[in-house]
Coordinates of C-alpha atoms in Angstrom, one line a residue:
Chain A
E144 CA 75.4 -15.2 21.5
T145 CA 77.9 -17.2 19.6
G146 CA 81.5 -16.2 19.8
V147 CA 84.1 -16.1 17.1
T148 CA 84.8 -19.5 15.6
Q149 CA 87.6 -20.7 13.4
S150 CA 88.2 -23.8 11.3
P151 CA 90.1 -25.9 11.1
T152 CA 91.8 -26.0 14.5
H153 CA 94.9 -27.7 13.2
L154 CA 96.3 -28.1 9.8
I155 CA 99.5 -29.6 8.3
K156 CA 100.5 -28.6 4.8
T157 CA 103.5 -29.1 2.6
R158 CA 105.7 -26.3 1.3
G159 CA 104.3 -24.9 -1.9
Q160 CA 100.7 -25.8 -1.2
Q161 CA 97.8 -23.5 -0.7
V162 CA 95.6 -23.2 2.4
T163 CA 92.2 -21.5 3.2
L164 CA 91.3 -20.7 6.8
R165 CA 87.8 -19.7 7.8
C166 CA 86.3 -17.5 10.5
S167 CA 82.8 -16.8 11.6
S168 CA 82.4 -13.4 13.3
Q169 CA 80.5 -12.7 16.5
S170 CA 76.9 -11.8 15.7
G171 CA 76.5 -8.1 14.7
H172 CA 80.2 -7.5 14.1
N173 CA 81.1 -5.9 10.8
T174 CA 84.9 -5.9 11.1
V175 CA 87.2 -8.8 10.9
S176 CA 91.0 -8.8 11.4
W177 CA 93.5 -11.6 10.8
Y178 CA 96.7 -12.1 12.7
Q179 CA 99.7 -14.4 12.6
Q180 CA 101.2 -15.3 15.9
A181 CA 104.5 -17.1 16.0
L182 CA 105.5 -19.0 19.1
G183 CA 106.4 -16.5 21.9
Q184 CA 105.5 -13.5 19.8
G185 CA 102.6 -11.0 19.8
P186 CA 100.0 -11.1 17.1
Q187 CA 101.2 -9.7 13.8
F188 CA 98.5 -7.9 11.8
I189 CA 97.8 -9.4 8.4
F190 CA 94.8 -7.4 7.2
Q191 CA 91.4 -6.1 8.2
Y192 CA 88.0 -6.2 6.5
Y193 CA 85.2 -3.7 7.2
R194 CA 81.8 -4.3 5.6
E195 CA 83.4 -6.5 2.9
E196 CA 86.1 -4.1 2.0
E197 CA 89.8 -4.3 2.9
N198 CA 90.4 -1.6 5.5
G199 CA 94.1 -2.0 5.9
R200 CA 97.0 -4.5 5.4
G201 CA 100.1 -5.3 7.4
N202 CA 103.6 -6.2 6.1
F203 CA 102.7 -9.5 4.5
P204 CA 103.3 -10.5 0.8
P205 CA 100.5 -10.7 -1.7
R206 CA 100.3 -14.5 -1.4
F207 CA 98.3 -13.7 1.8
S208 CA 94.8 -12.7 0.6
G209 CA 91.4 -12.6 2.2
L210 CA 87.7 -12.1 1.7
Q211 CA 84.8 -11.0 3.9
F212 CA 81.3 -12.2 2.9
P213 CA 77.9 -10.5 3.2
N214 CA 77.3 -12.3 6.5
Y215 CA 80.7 -10.9 7.7
S216 CA 82.4 -14.2 7.9
S217 CA 85.8 -14.3 6.5
E218 CA 88.5 -16.3 4.8
L219 CA 92.3 -16.1 4.8
N220 CA 94.1 -17.7 1.9
V221 CA 97.8 -18.3 1.7
N222 CA 99.4 -19.5 -1.5
A223 CA 102.8 -21.0 -2.1
L224 CA 103.3 -21.9 1.6
E225 CA 106.7 -21.5 3.1
L226 CA 108.1 -23.1 6.2
D227 CA 108.0 -19.7 8.0
D228 CA 104.3 -19.6 7.6
S229 CA 104.0 -22.1 10.4
A230 CA 102.2 -20.2 13.1
L231 CA 98.9 -19.7 15.0
Y232 CA 96.5 -17.7 12.8
L233 CA 94.0 -15.7 14.8
C234 CA 90.8 -14.1 13.6
A235 CA 89.2 -11.3 15.6
S236 CA 85.9 -9.6 15.0
S237 CA 84.7 -6.2 16.4
L238 CA 81.5 -4.3 16.4
D239 CA 83.1 -1.5 14.4
R240 CA 86.6 -0.4 13.3
G241 CA 88.8 0.5 16.3
N242 CA 86.6 -1.2 18.9
E243 CA 87.7 -4.0 21.1
Q244 CA 88.3 -7.3 19.3
Y245 CA 86.9 -10.7 20.1
F246 CA 89.3 -13.4 19.2
G247 CA 88.7 -16.9 18.0
P248 CA 90.7 -19.8 19.3
G249 CA 93.0 -19.8 16.3
T250 CA 94.1 -22.2 13.6
R251 CA 97.5 -23.9 14.2
L252 CA 99.2 -24.2 10.7
T253 CA 102.3 -26.4 10.4
V254 CA 104.1 -26.3 7.1
T255 CA 106.6 -29.1 6.4
Chain P
A1365 CA 102.9 4.6 11.6
Q1366 CA 101.9 3.6 15.0
S1367 CA 104.0 1.3 17.2
V1368 CA 103.7 -0.4 20.6
T1369 CA 106.5 -1.1 23.0
Q1370 CA 106.2 -3.5 25.9
L1371 CA 109.3 -2.8 27.8
D1372 CA 109.5 -6.1 29.8
S1373 CA 109.3 -9.5 28.1
Q1374 CA 109.0 -11.3 31.4
V1375 CA 107.9 -10.1 34.9
P1376 CA 108.3 -12.6 37.7
V1377 CA 106.5 -11.7 41.0
F1378 CA 105.4 -13.4 44.2
E1379 CA 101.8 -13.9 45.0
E1380 CA 100.0 -11.0 46.7
A1381 CA 102.7 -8.6 45.5
P1382 CA 101.9 -5.6 43.3
V1383 CA 102.8 -5.6 39.7
E1384 CA 103.1 -3.1 36.8
L1385 CA 103.4 -4.1 33.2
R1386 CA 104.6 -1.2 31.0
C1387 CA 103.3 -0.2 27.6
N1388 CA 104.3 2.8 25.5
Y1389 CA 103.0 3.7 22.1
S1390 CA 103.7 6.1 19.3
S1391 CA 101.0 7.6 17.1
S1392 CA 100.4 10.9 15.3
V1393 CA 96.6 10.7 15.8
S1394 CA 94.1 10.0 18.6
V1395 CA 94.2 6.4 19.8
Y1396 CA 92.2 3.7 21.4
L1397 CA 94.2 1.6 23.8
F1398 CA 93.7 -2.0 25.0
W1399 CA 95.1 -4.7 27.1
Y1400 CA 94.5 -8.3 26.2
V1401 CA 95.4 -11.5 28.2
Q1402 CA 96.3 -14.9 26.9
Y1403 CA 96.2 -17.7 29.4
P1404 CA 98.2 -20.9 28.5
N1405 CA 96.7 -22.7 25.5
Q1406 CA 93.9 -20.3 25.2
G1407 CA 93.0 -17.4 22.8
L1408 CA 93.3 -13.7 23.6
Q1409 CA 90.7 -12.0 25.8
L1410 CA 90.1 -8.4 26.3
L1411 CA 91.2 -7.3 29.8
L1412 CA 90.4 -3.5 29.6
K1413 CA 90.2 -0.7 27.2
Y1414 CA 90.4 3.1 26.9
L1415 CA 88.4 4.8 24.1
S1416 CA 87.7 8.2 25.7
G1417 CA 86.7 9.8 29.0
S1418 CA 88.3 8.9 32.3
T1419 CA 92.0 8.1 31.8
L1420 CA 91.9 5.4 34.5
V1421 CA 90.1 2.2 33.5
E1422 CA 89.5 -0.9 35.5
S1423 CA 88.8 -4.5 34.9
I1424 CA 86.5 -6.8 36.8
N1425 CA 89.4 -8.9 38.2
G1426 CA 91.4 -6.0 39.9
F1427 CA 93.6 -4.8 37.1
E1428 CA 93.7 -1.1 36.1
A1429 CA 95.5 1.0 33.5
E1430 CA 96.0 4.7 33.1
F1431 CA 96.2 6.5 29.8
N1432 CA 98.9 9.1 30.0
K1433 CA 98.9 11.2 26.9
S1434 CA 101.9 13.3 27.6
Q1435 CA 104.0 10.2 28.2
T1436 CA 102.2 8.1 25.5
S1437 CA 101.9 5.3 28.0
F1438 CA 99.2 2.9 29.1
H1439 CA 100.7 0.9 31.9
L1440 CA 98.8 -2.0 33.5
R1441 CA 98.8 -2.4 37.3
K1442 CA 97.4 -4.7 39.9
P1443 CA 97.9 -4.1 43.7
S1444 CA 98.0 -7.8 44.6
V1445 CA 98.4 -10.6 42.1
H1446 CA 97.2 -14.2 42.3
I1447 CA 98.7 -17.4 40.9
S1448 CA 95.8 -17.5 38.4
D1449 CA 97.1 -14.2 36.9
T1450 CA 100.0 -16.0 35.3
A1451 CA 99.6 -15.4 31.6
E1452 CA 100.8 -13.5 28.6
Y1453 CA 99.6 -9.8 28.5
F1454 CA 99.5 -7.8 25.3
C1455 CA 99.1 -4.1 24.9
A1456 CA 97.4 -2.9 21.7
V1457 CA 96.6 0.4 20.1
S1458 CA 94.2 1.4 17.3
E1459 CA 94.3 4.7 15.6
G1460 CA 90.9 6.4 16.4
P1461 CA 88.9 9.1 14.6
G1462 CA 91.1 10.6 11.8
G1463 CA 93.2 7.5 11.6
S1464 CA 93.0 4.1 10.0
Y1465 CA 91.6 2.1 13.0
I1466 CA 94.3 -0.5 12.3
P1467 CA 95.3 -2.3 15.4
T1468 CA 98.9 -2.8 16.4
F1469 CA 100.0 -5.2 19.2
G1470 CA 103.1 -5.2 21.4
R1471 CA 105.3 -8.3 21.7
G1472 CA 103.7 -9.3 25.0
T1473 CA 104.8 -9.5 28.6
S1474 CA 104.8 -12.8 30.3
L1475 CA 103.6 -12.4 33.9
I1476 CA 104.8 -15.3 36.1
V1477 CA 103.3 -15.4 39.6
H1478 CA 105.2 -17.5 42.1
P1479 CA 103.7 -18.9 45.3

């Protein structure tokens, strides 16, 4: 059984640019959540997708957007990057909403 | 809106001593509760969970947590810690049936086990 994978592992972007992060869910999981984890902080919820529909959104601006595909993989898009967007971005999948989450290794985004 | 409070940002302890990491939550609906562990330079892993049933839940590596509904707490305990338990521990809550199922994480507690 393949776990949650994320790509790329590291990324360096310039302020104002756009970025797309990708996540493959664990097999059979229909729910994907995205988090932003700043250094020394807990994961901050960005949004969650359940069966291709957005199920909820955290306190992030609209320039953070996402998609979930029919195979339940997912993308996180961030437009107009700011320096404060530098963080570890975590994707987590679960068998259903509310269940325990299985996390990927994360994508380390650095904005300069 | 739900929230999670981890009362201690850092807990230093000597090897083989007992430890308790505290977690309190607020929510207006029924909840699912989780503890996740993040070892240095690794992703988060589920340590244990409470969905329903027995209020005392245990992990395979000796940790346990007890759901206390009246005190809205889900404290994590281990009677004897090892050096290898040094890690960041996160408490998380999801609203259950009747709620949004959206997960909320605490800020984390850094457990530091000294020899």
